[in-house]
mmCIF file of C-alpha atoms in Angstrom:
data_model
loop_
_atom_site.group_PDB
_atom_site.id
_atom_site.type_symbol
_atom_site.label_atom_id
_atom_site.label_comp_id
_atom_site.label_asym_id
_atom_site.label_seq_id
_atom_site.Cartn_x
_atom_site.Cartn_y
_atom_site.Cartn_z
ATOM 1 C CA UNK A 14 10.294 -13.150 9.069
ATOM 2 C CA UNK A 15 12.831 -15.142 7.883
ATOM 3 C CA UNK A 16 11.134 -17.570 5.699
ATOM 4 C CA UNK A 17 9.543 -14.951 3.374
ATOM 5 C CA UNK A 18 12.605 -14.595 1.599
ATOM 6 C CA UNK A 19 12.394 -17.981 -0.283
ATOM 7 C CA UNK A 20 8.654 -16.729 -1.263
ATOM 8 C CA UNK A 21 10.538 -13.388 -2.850
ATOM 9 C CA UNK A 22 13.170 -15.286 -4.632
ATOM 10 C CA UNK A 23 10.783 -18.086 -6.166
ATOM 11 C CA UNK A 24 8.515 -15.734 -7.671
ATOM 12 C CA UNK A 25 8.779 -16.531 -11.357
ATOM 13 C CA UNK A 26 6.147 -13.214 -12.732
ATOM 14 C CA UNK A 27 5.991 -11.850 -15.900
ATOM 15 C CA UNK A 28 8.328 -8.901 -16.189
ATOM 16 C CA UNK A 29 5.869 -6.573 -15.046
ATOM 17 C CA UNK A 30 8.005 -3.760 -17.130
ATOM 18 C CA UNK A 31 7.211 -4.696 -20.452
ATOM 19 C CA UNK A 32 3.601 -4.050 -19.552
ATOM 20 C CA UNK A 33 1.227 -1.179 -20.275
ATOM 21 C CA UNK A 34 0.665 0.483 -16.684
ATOM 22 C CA UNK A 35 -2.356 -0.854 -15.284
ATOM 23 C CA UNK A 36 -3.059 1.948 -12.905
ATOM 24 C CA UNK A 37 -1.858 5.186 -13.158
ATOM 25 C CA UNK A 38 -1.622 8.042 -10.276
ATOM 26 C CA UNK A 39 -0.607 11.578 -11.614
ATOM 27 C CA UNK A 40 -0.523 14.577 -9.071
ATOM 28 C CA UNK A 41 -2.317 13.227 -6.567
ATOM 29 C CA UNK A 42 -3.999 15.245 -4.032
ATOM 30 C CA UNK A 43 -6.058 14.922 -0.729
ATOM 31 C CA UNK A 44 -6.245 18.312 1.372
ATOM 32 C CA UNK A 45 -9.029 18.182 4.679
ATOM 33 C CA UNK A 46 -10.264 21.353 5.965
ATOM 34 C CA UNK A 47 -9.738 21.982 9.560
ATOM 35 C CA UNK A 48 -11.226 24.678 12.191
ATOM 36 C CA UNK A 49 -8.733 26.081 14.102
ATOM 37 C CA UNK A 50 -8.900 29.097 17.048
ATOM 38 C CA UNK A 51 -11.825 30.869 18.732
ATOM 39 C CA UNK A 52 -12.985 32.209 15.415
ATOM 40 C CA UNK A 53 -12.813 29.081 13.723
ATOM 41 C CA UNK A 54 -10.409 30.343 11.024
ATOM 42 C CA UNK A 55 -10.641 27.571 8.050
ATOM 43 C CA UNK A 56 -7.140 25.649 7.814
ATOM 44 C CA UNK A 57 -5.866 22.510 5.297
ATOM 45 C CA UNK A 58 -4.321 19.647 6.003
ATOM 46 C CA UNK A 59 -2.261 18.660 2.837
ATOM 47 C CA UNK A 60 -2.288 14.986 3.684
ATOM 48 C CA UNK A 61 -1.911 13.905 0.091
ATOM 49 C CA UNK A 62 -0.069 16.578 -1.658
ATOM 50 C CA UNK A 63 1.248 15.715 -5.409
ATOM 51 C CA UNK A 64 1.565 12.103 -5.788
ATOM 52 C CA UNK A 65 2.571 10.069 -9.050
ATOM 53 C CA UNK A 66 3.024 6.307 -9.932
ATOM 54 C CA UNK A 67 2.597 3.663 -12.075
ATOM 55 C CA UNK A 68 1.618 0.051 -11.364
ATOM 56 C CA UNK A 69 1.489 -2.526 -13.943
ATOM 57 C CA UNK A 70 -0.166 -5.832 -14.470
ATOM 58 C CA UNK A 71 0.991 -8.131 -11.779
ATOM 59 C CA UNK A 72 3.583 -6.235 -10.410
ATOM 60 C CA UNK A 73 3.641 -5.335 -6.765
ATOM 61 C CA UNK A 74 4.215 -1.688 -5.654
ATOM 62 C CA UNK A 75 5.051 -0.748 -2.016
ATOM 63 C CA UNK A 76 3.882 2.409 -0.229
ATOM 64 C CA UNK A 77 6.315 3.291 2.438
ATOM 65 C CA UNK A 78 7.138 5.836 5.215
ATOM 66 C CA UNK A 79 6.224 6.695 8.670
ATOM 67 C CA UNK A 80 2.843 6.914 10.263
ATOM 68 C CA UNK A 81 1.027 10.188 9.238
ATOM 69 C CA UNK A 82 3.048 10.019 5.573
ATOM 70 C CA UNK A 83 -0.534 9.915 3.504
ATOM 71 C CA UNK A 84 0.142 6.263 2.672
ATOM 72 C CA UNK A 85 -3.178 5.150 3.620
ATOM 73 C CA UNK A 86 -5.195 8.136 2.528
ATOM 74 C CA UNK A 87 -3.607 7.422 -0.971
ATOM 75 C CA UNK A 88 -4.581 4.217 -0.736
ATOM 76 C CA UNK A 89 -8.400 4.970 -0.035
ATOM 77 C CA UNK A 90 -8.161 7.309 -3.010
ATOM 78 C CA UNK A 91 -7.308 4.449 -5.324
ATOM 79 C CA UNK A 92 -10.531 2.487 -4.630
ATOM 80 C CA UNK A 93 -12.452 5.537 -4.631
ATOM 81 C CA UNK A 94 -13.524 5.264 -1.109
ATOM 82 C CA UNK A 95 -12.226 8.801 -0.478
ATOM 83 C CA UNK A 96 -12.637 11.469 -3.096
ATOM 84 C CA UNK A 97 -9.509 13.405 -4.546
ATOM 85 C CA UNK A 98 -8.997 16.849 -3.759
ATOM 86 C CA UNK A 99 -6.799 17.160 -7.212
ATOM 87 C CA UNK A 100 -5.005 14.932 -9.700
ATOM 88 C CA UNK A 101 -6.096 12.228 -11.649
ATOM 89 C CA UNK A 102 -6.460 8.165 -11.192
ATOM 90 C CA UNK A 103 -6.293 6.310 -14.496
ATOM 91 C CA UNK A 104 -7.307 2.356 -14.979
ATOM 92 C CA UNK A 105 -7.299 0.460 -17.687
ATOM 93 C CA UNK A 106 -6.576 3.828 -19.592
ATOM 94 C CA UNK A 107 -10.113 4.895 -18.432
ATOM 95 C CA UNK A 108 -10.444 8.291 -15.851
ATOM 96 C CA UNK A 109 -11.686 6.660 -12.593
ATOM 97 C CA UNK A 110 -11.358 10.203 -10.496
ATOM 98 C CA UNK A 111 -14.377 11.473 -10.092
ATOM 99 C CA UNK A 112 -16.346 7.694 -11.223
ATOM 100 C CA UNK A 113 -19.504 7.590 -9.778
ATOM 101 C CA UNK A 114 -22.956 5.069 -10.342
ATOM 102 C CA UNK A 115 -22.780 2.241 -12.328
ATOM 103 C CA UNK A 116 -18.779 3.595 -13.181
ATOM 104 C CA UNK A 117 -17.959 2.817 -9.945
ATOM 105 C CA UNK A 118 -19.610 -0.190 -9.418
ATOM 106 C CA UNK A 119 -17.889 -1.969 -12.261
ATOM 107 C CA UNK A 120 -14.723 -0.568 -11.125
ATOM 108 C CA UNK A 121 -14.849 -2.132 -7.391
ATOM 109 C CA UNK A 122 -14.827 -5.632 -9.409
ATOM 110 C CA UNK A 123 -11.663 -4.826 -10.678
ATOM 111 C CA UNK A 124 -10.123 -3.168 -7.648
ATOM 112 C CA UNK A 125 -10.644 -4.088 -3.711
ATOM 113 C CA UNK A 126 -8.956 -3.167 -0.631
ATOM 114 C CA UNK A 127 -7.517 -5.807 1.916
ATOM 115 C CA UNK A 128 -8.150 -3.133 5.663
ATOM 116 C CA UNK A 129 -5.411 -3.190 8.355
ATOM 117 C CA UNK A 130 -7.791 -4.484 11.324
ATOM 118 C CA UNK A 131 -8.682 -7.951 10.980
ATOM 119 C CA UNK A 132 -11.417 -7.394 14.025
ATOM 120 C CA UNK A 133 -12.485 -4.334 12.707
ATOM 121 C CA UNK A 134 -13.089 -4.932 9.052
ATOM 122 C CA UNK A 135 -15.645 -7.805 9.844
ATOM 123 C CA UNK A 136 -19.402 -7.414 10.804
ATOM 124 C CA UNK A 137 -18.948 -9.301 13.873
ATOM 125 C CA UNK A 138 -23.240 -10.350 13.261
ATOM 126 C CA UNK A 139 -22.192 -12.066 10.006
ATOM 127 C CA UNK A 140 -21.341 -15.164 9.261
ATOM 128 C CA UNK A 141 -18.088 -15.890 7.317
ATOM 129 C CA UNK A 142 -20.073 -17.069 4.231
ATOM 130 C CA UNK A 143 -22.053 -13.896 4.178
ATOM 131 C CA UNK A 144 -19.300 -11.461 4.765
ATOM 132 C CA UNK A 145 -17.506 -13.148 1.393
ATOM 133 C CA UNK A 146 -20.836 -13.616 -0.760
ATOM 134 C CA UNK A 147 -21.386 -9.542 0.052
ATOM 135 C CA UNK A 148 -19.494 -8.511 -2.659
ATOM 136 C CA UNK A 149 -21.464 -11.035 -5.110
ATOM 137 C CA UNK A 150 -24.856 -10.866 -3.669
ATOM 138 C CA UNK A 151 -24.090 -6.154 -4.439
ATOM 139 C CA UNK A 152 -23.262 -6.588 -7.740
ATOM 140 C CA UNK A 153 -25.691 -9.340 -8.499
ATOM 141 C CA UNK A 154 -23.311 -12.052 -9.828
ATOM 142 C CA UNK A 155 -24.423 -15.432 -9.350
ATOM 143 C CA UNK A 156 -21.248 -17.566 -10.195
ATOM 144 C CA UNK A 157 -21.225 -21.466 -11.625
ATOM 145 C CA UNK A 158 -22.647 -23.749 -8.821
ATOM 146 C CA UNK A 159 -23.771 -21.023 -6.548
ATOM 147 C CA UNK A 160 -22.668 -18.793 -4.476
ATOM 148 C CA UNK A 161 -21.839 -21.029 -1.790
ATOM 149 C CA UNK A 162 -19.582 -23.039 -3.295
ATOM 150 C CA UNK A 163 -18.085 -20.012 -4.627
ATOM 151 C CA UNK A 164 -17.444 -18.862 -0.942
ATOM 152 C CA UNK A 165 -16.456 -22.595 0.145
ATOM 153 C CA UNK A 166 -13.664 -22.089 -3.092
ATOM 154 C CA UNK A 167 -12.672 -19.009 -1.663
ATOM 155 C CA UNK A 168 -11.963 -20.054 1.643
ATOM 156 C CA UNK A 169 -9.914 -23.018 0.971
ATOM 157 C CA UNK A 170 -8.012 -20.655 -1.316
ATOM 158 C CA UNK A 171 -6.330 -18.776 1.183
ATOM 159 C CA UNK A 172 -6.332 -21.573 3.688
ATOM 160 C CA UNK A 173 -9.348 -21.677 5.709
ATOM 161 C CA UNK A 174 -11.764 -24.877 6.178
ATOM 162 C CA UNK A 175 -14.855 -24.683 3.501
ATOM 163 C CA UNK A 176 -16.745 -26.277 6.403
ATOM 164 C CA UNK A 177 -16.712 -23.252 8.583
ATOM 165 C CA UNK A 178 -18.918 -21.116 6.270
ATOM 166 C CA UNK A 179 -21.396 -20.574 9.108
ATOM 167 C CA UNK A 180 -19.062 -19.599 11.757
ATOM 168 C CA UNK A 181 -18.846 -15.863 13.203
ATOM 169 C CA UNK A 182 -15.305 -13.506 12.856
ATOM 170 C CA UNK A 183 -15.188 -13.923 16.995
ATOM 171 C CA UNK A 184 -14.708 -17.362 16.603
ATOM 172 C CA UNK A 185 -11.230 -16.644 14.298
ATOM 173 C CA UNK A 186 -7.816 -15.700 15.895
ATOM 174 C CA UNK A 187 -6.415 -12.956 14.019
ATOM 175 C CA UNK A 188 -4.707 -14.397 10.737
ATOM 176 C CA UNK A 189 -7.582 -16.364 9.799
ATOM 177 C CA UNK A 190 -9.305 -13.217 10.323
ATOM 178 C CA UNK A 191 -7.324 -11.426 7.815
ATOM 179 C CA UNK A 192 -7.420 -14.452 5.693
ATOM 180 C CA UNK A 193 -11.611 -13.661 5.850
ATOM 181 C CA UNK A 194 -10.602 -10.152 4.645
ATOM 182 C CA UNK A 195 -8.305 -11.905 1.426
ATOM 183 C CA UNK A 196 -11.199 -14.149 1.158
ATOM 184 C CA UNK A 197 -13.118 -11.241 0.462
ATOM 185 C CA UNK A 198 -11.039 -9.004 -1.604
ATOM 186 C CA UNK A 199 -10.866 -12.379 -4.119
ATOM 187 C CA UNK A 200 -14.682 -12.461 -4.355
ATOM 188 C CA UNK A 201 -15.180 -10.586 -7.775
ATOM 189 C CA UNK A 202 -11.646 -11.842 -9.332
ATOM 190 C CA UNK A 203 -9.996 -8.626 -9.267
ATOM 191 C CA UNK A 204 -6.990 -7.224 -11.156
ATOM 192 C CA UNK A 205 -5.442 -4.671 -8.547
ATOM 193 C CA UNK A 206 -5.739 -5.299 -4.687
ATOM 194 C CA UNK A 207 -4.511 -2.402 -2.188
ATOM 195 C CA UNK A 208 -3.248 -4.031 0.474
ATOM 196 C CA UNK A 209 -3.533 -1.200 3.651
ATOM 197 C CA UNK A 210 -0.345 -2.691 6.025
ATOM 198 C CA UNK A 211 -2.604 -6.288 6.564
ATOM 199 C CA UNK A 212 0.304 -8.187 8.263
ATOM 200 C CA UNK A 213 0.858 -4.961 10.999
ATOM 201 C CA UNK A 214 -1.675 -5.879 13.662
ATOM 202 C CA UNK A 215 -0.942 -9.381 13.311
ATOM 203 C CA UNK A 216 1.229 -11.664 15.897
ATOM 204 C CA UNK A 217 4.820 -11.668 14.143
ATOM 205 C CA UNK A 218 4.435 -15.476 14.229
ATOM 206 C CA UNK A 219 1.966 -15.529 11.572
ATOM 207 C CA UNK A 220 2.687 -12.213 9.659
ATOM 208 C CA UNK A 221 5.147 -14.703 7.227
ATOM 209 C CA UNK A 222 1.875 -16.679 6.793
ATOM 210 C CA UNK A 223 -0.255 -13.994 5.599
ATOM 211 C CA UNK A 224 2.186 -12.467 3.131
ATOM 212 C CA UNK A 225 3.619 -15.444 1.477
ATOM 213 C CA UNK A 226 -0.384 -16.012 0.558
ATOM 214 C CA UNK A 227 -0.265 -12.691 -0.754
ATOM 215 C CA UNK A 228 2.917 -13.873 -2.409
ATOM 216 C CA UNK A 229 1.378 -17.181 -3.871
ATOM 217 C CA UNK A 230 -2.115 -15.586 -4.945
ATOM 218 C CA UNK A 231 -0.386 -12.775 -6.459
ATOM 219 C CA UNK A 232 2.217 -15.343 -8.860
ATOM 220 C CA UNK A 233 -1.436 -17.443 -8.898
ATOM 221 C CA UNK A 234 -3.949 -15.208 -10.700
ATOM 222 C CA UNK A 235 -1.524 -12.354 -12.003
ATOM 223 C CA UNK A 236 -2.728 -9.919 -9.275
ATOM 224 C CA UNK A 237 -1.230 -6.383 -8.769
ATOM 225 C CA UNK A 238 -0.849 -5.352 -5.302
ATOM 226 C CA UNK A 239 -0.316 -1.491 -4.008
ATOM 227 C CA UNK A 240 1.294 -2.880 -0.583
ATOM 228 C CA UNK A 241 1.078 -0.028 2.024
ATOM 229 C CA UNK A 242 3.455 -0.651 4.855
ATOM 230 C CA UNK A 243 5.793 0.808 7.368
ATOM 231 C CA UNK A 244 7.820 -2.623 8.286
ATOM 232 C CA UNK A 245 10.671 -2.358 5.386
ATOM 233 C CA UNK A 246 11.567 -6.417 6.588
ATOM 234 C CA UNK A 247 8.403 -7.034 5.124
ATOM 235 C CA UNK A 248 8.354 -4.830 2.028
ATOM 236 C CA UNK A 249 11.325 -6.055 0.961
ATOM 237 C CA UNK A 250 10.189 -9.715 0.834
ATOM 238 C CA UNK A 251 7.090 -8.694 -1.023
ATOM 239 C CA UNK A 252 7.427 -5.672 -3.336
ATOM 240 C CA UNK A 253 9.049 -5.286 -6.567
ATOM 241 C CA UNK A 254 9.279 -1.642 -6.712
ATOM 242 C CA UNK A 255 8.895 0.973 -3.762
ATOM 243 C CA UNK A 256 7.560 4.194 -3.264
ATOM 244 C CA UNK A 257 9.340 6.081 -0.397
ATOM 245 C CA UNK A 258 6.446 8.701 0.729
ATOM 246 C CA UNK A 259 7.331 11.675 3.432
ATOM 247 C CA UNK A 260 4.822 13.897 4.265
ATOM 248 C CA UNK A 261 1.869 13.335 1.543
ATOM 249 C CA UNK A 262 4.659 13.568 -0.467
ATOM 250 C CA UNK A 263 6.489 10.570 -2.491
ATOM 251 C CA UNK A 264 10.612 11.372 -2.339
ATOM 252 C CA UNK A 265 12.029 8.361 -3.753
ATOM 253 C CA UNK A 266 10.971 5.321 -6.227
ATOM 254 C CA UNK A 267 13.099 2.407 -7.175
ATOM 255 C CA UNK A 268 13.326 -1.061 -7.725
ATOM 256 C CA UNK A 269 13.557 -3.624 -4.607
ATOM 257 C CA UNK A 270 17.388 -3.981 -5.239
ATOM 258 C CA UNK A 271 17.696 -0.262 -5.772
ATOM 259 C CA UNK A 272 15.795 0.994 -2.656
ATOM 260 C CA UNK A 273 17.697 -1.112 -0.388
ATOM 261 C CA UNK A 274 21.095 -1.535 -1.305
ATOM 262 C CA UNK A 275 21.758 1.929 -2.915
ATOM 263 C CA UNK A 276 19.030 4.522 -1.688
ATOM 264 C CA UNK A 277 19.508 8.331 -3.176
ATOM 265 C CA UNK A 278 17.128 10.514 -0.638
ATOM 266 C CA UNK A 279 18.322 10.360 3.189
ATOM 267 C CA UNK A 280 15.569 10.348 4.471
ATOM 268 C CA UNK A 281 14.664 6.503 2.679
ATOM 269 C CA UNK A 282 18.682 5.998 3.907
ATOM 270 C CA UNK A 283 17.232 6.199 7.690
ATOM 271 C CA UNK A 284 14.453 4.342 7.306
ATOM 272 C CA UNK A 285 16.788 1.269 6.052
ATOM 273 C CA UNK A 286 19.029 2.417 9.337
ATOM 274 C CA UNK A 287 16.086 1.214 11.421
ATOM 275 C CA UNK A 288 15.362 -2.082 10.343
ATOM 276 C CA UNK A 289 16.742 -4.763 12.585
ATOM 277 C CA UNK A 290 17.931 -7.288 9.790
ATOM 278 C CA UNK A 291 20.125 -4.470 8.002
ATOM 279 C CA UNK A 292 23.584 -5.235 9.368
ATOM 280 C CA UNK A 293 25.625 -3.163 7.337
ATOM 281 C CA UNK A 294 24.402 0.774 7.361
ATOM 282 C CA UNK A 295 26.852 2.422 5.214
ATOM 283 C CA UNK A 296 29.196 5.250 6.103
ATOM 284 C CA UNK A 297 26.300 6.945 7.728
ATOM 285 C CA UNK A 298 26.068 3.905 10.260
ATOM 286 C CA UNK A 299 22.456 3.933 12.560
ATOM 287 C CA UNK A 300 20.740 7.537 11.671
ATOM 288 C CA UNK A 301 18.741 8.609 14.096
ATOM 289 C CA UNK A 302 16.271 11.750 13.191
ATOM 290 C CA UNK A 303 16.236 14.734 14.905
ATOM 291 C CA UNK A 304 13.100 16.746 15.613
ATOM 292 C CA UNK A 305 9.285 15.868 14.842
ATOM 293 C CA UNK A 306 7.578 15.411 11.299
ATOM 294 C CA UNK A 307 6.317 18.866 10.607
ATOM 295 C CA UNK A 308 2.673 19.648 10.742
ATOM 296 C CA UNK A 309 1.084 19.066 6.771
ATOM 297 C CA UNK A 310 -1.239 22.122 7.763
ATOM 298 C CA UNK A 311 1.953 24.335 7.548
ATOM 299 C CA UNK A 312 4.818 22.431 5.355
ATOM 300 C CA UNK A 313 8.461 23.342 4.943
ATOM 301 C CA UNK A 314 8.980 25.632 2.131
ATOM 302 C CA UNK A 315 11.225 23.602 -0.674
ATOM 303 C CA UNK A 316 12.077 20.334 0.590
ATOM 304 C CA UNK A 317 9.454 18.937 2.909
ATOM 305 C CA UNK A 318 11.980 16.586 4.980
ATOM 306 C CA UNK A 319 15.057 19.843 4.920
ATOM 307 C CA UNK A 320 14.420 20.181 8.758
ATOM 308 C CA UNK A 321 15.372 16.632 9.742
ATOM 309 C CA UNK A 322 17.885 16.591 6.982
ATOM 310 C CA UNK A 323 21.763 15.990 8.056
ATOM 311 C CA UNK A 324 22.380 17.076 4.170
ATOM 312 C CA UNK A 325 20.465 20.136 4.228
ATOM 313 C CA UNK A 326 21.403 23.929 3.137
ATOM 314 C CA UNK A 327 20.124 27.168 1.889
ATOM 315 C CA UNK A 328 19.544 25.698 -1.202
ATOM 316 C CA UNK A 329 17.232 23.106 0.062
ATOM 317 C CA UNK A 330 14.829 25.926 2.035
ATOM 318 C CA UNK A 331 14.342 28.106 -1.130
ATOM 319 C CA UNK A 332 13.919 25.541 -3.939
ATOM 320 C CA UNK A 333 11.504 22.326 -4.225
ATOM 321 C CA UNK A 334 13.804 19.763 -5.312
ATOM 322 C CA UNK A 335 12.291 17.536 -8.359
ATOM 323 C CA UNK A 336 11.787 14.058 -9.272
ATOM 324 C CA UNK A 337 14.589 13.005 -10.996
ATOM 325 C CA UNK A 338 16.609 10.098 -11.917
ATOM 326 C CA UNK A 339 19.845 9.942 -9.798
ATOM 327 C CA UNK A 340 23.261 7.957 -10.398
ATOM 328 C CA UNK A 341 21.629 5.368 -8.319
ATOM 329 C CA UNK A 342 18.753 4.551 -11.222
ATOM 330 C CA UNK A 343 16.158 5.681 -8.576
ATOM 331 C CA UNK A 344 14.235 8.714 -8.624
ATOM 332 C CA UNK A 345 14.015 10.448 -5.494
ATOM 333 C CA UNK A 346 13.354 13.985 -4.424
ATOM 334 C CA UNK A 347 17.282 15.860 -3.515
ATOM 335 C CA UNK A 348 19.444 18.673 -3.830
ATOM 336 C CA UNK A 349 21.817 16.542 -2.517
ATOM 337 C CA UNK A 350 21.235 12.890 -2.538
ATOM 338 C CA UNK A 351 23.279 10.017 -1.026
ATOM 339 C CA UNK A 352 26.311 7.985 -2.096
ATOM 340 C CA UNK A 353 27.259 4.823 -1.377
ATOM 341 C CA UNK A 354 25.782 1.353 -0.748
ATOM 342 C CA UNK A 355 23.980 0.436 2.501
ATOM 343 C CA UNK A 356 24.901 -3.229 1.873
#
C-alpha cells in the first residue's frame, strides 16, 4: 500500500473547514429487536447508539473500529436504506430522517453508496451498461447524447474499456468489479458517496488501485466521501478526518495528523498498535486487548470500552465519559485519556 501515500500528499482540496457542513449526523441511533429464551422475551441490540458528525463539501471522513462497531449500519442510515431508530440526519440543511417518496428519490441523486462485495453488489443477469444506466433509467434522466454514451463516459472514468458495455460482472476480476460499483455510484453526479470498506475484499495488489481512484475522483468533481473501514494503512492514505467508533458508539474524532500521531482514547491508541506500518508505538509499545467486545444487547454501564481498558477505574464504571476536546485537539470519549505521541 505503499504508493497511496503520494495520492494523500498531492491532494490539493479546498479546505474543507471553511465550509458549511454538508451532512450532518446528531444522536444517531439504530436499536434491532431480538427474541431471546423459551418465552421469547423481547431484547435490543443497540447497534447504533448516539452518534454525531459533520462532513463537509469535499472533505473525506473515515468511519473506523472493529467488526461489529455499527460502522456499516451507520452508514446504511445515511442513504436511508435503513431507517433510524432516533436522532436526526441533516443535508443540505434539509431533515432527510424520516424522507420518504419523491423526498427520497431526489435525495439518492445526491447521495449513493459504493457496497463492500464487488460479486455481490452486481446482478450477475445484467449487463455492465444496464447495471450503470439503472440509476438513470429510475429517476428518468435522459442525459446529453444518451444514455449510452453516458455509461461509455462513466466507464472510462474510473478506468474500464467503454467497449465492454455489453459484457456480464462474471466476466470482471474483482477491482474492475468494484470499479462497476464506482461506475455506478457516479451515475447521477452525486455530492456525498459512502464508501462501505470497498478496497477490503479486494486482492491487496489492487486495493492501491481502487482508492487512489477514489482519491482522484474525489480532488476531480469535489466529492465527499464517508469512508467506512477497518484497515487504518488505508484510512490514513485516504481520509482527512476520522471517526474512531467502539461499540455503536463514536469515542474519538480528529484530524488525519491528530488520530495517528497523538491519539487521546486508548482504545484508538491500540488500534494504531496493530497496524503493520506503525514502527514506533509509544510508551505503551504493541497493546494487545484483553477480553471480548461486550454484547450491545447488554452494554457496560459508563464507558462502553472500561472492560478492555488498561486505564480504567471506579470512576470510569459509574460515569459516561463525554465528548470533549482533549490537550491533543481531538475529541474523544475519556476519564483518562492518553499522553504522548505514537510517532
Amino acid at each position: 500500500m505503499t504508493d497511496l501515500v503520494d495520492a494523500a500528499e498531492d491532494s490539493a482540496a479546498t479546505p474543507a473547514s471553511s465550509r458549511e457542513p454538508l451532512l450532518k449526523v446528531e444522536n444517531l441511533q439504530k436499536h434491532f429487536p431480538v427474541r431471546s429464551g423459551v418465552l421469547g422475551s423481547s431484547l435490543l441490540v443497540r447497534a447504533v447508539d448516539g452518534v454525531s458528525f459533520e462532513v463537509r463539501p469535499g472533505e473525506t471522513l473515515g468511519l473506523v473500529g472493529e467488526s461489529g462497531c455499527g460502522k456499516t449500519t451507520t452508514g446504511r442510515m445515511l442513504v436511508r436504506l435503513i431507517e433510524a431508530t432516533a436522532g436526526k440526519i441533516t443535508f443540505e440543511g434539509q431533515d432527510i430522517t424520516h424522507a420518504k417518496g419523491r423526498q427520497l428519490r431526489r435525495l439518492r441523486q445526491d447521495m449513493q453508496i459504493i457496497f463492500q462485495d464487488p460479486y455481490a453488489s452486481l446482478n450477475p443477469r445484467h449487463t455492465v451498461g444496464r447495471i450503470i444506466a439503472m440509476p438513470l433509467q429510475v429517476n428518468g434522466i435522459n442525459p446529453p447524447g444518451g444514455v449510452k454514451k453516458r455509461v461509455q463516459e462513466l466507464l472510462e472514468t474510473v478506468g474500464l474499456n467503454p467497449e465492454h458495455y455489453n459484457r456480464y460482472p462474471h466476466e470482471f476480476s474483482g477491482g474492475q468489479r468494484q470499479r462497476i460499483g464506482i461506475a455506478r455510484a457516479l451515475a447521477l453526479h452525486p455530492k456525498i458517496i459512502v464508501a462501505d470498506e470497498p478496497v477490503s475484499a479486494l486482492d491487496v495488489s489492487i486495493q492501491a488501485q481502487v482508492v487512489n481512484l477514489l482519491r482522484k475522483l474525489q480532488r476531480d468533481l469535489d466529492l465527499a466521501f464517508v469512508f467506512i473501514a477497518h484497515d487504518l494503512a488505508v484510512v490514513r492514505h485516504f481520509c482527512e478526518r476520522i471517526a474512531v467508533m467502539y461499540l455503536g458508539k463514536i469515542v474519538e474524532t480528529g484530524t488525519r495528523k491528530q488520530i495517528y500521531e497523538n491519539p487521546a482514547h486508548p482504545y484508538t491508541r491500540a488500534l494504531l498498535s496493530a497496524v503493520p506500518d506503525v514502527t514506533k508505538l509509544g510508551p505503551a509499545g504493541r497493546i494487545k486487548l484483553e477480553g471480548d467486545v461486550p454484547s450491545p444487547i447488554n452494554p457496560p454501564s459508563g464507558c462502553v470500552f472500561r472492560t478492555r481498558c488498561w486505564k480504567a477505574q471506579e470512576k470510569c464504571a459509574t460515569e459516561t465519559p463525554p465528548l470533549t476536546i482533549k490537550p491533543n485537539g481531538t475529541v474523544a470519549a475519556c476519564h483518562f485519556p492518553e499522553e504522548g505521541a505514537v510517532v
